[in-house]
Amino acid sequence: MAYFAKIKNEANGLVIKVSVVDDAEASTEEAGIAHLKNLHGQDTIWVQTAKDGSIRKNYASAGYTYDSTRDAFIPPKPHNSWTLNEETCLWQAPVTKPNVIEVNEKRLALEVWSEELQTWKAYAADDQTEFIWNTSSNAYEAS
């Protein structure tokens, strides 16, 4: 199976949907695009994607953007403070996500970025205790 992203228009590169095409109809990217244009109209725009990210850096999904200059699919920007990693075309937080699974003998169930605090928050699995990542001490602290 081959996967193709339908692009709204070349100006914004917005991915509308991803369609699956049988390998018999998509022996090449060009053949797959021709097949989809025959089904959906010659004015449609299609770009091949791969589930393993082996082409165009990331697997496309609705809401992603196809950047023709980078030849990459880029997910929506999750927060204003995040920047694009040019190598992976994924968004990165200004503070690296901690690799911590336990704090004060409490197993963490969820980590989320706080745009307001510009750091990570984590919540304990058992009682939802909130912890804030301290970038100075490189440790979670109870909030």
Coordinates of C-alpha atoms in Angstrom, one line a residue:
M1 CA 0.0 0.0 0.0
A2 CA 1.1 3.5 -0.7
Y3 CA -0.1 6.6 1.1
F4 CA -0.7 10.0 -0.4
A5 CA -1.6 13.3 1.3
K6 CA -4.2 15.6 -0.3
I7 CA -3.0 19.2 -0.1
K8 CA -5.5 22.0 0.0
N9 CA -3.4 24.3 -2.1
E10 CA 0.2 24.9 -2.9
A11 CA 0.3 28.3 -1.1
N12 CA -0.4 27.0 2.4
G13 CA 0.4 23.3 2.0
L14 CA -2.3 22.2 4.4
V15 CA -2.9 18.4 4.4
I16 CA -6.7 17.7 4.2
K17 CA -6.5 13.9 4.3
V18 CA -4.4 10.9 3.6
S19 CA -5.5 8.3 1.1
V20 CA -4.3 4.7 0.6
V21 CA -3.6 3.5 -2.9
D22 CA -3.0 -0.2 -3.8
D23 CA 0.6 -0.8 -4.9
A24 CA -0.7 -2.0 -8.3
E25 CA -1.9 1.6 -8.9
A26 CA 1.1 3.3 -7.3
S27 CA 4.2 1.6 -8.6
T28 CA 5.8 5.1 -8.5
E29 CA 4.8 8.3 -6.9
E30 CA 3.8 9.7 -10.2
A31 CA 1.6 6.7 -11.0
G32 CA -0.2 7.0 -7.6
I33 CA -0.7 10.7 -8.1
A34 CA -2.1 10.1 -11.6
H35 CA -4.5 7.5 -10.2
L36 CA -5.8 9.8 -7.5
K37 CA -6.2 12.7 -9.9
N38 CA -8.3 10.4 -12.1
L39 CA -10.5 9.7 -9.1
H40 CA -10.7 13.1 -7.5
G41 CA -10.0 15.6 -10.2
Q42 CA -7.0 16.8 -12.2
D43 CA -6.9 20.0 -10.1
T44 CA -6.2 18.1 -6.8
I45 CA -2.7 18.1 -5.3
W46 CA -1.2 14.9 -3.9
V47 CA 2.1 14.2 -2.3
Q48 CA 3.3 10.7 -1.2
T49 CA 4.0 10.0 2.4
A50 CA 5.2 6.9 4.3
K51 CA 4.1 5.6 7.7
D52 CA 7.7 5.1 8.8
G53 CA 8.7 8.7 7.9
S54 CA 11.2 7.3 5.3
I55 CA 10.2 10.0 2.9
R56 CA 9.4 13.6 3.7
K57 CA 10.6 13.2 7.3
N58 CA 7.2 12.6 8.9
Y59 CA 4.0 10.7 8.0
A60 CA 1.4 13.2 6.9
S61 CA -1.9 13.6 8.7
A62 CA -4.8 15.9 8.4
G63 CA -3.8 19.3 9.8
Y64 CA -0.1 18.9 9.0
T65 CA 1.6 21.2 6.4
Y66 CA 3.6 20.1 3.4
D67 CA 6.6 22.4 3.1
S68 CA 7.9 22.0 -0.5
T69 CA 11.1 23.9 0.3
R70 CA 12.0 21.3 3.0
D71 CA 10.2 18.5 1.1
A72 CA 8.7 17.6 4.5
F73 CA 5.4 17.1 6.3
I74 CA 5.3 19.3 9.5
P75 CA 2.8 18.8 12.3
P76 CA 0.8 21.7 13.7
K77 CA 2.9 23.9 16.1
P78 CA 1.7 22.9 19.6
H79 CA 2.8 26.1 21.4
N80 CA 4.1 29.5 20.4
S81 CA 7.4 29.1 22.2
W82 CA 8.3 25.9 20.4
T83 CA 10.8 26.0 17.5
L84 CA 11.1 23.8 14.4
N85 CA 13.9 21.2 14.4
E86 CA 15.2 21.6 10.8
E87 CA 16.6 18.1 10.7
T88 CA 13.5 16.3 11.8
C89 CA 10.8 18.9 11.0
L90 CA 9.3 18.3 14.4
W91 CA 8.5 21.0 17.0
Q92 CA 10.8 21.2 20.0
A93 CA 10.0 22.8 23.4
P94 CA 12.5 25.4 24.7
V95 CA 13.1 23.0 27.6
T96 CA 13.9 19.4 26.9
K97 CA 11.2 17.0 28.1
P98 CA 12.5 15.3 31.3
N99 CA 13.0 11.5 31.2
V100 CA 11.6 10.9 34.7
I101 CA 9.0 8.3 35.6
E102 CA 8.9 8.7 39.4
V103 CA 9.0 11.6 41.8
N104 CA 9.0 11.1 45.6
E105 CA 7.9 7.5 45.1
K106 CA 5.0 8.6 43.0
R107 CA 4.7 7.2 39.5
L108 CA 4.1 9.9 36.9
A109 CA 1.1 9.4 34.6
L110 CA 1.2 12.5 32.4
E111 CA 3.6 15.1 31.4
V112 CA 2.4 18.3 29.7
W113 CA 4.0 21.5 28.5
S114 CA 3.0 24.7 30.4
E115 CA 3.3 27.6 28.0
E116 CA 2.6 30.0 30.9
L117 CA 5.5 28.6 33.0
Q118 CA 7.7 27.7 30.1
T119 CA 8.4 24.3 31.5
W120 CA 7.0 20.9 32.0
K121 CA 4.3 19.8 34.4
A122 CA 3.8 16.2 35.5
Y123 CA 1.0 14.5 37.4
A124 CA 1.2 11.5 39.7
A125 CA -0.8 8.5 38.6
D126 CA -2.3 7.7 42.0
D127 CA -3.5 11.1 43.3
Q128 CA -2.8 13.6 40.5
T129 CA -0.2 15.5 42.6
E130 CA 1.2 18.2 40.3
F131 CA 4.9 18.6 39.9
I132 CA 6.8 21.4 38.0
W133 CA 10.1 20.8 36.3
N134 CA 12.8 23.1 37.8
T135 CA 15.3 23.9 35.0
S136 CA 17.9 25.0 37.6
S137 CA 17.9 21.8 39.6
N138 CA 16.9 19.5 36.7
A139 CA 14.2 17.9 38.9
Y140 CA 10.5 17.9 39.4
E141 CA 9.2 19.7 42.4
A142 CA 5.8 19.6 44.0
S143 CA 3.8 22.7 43.0

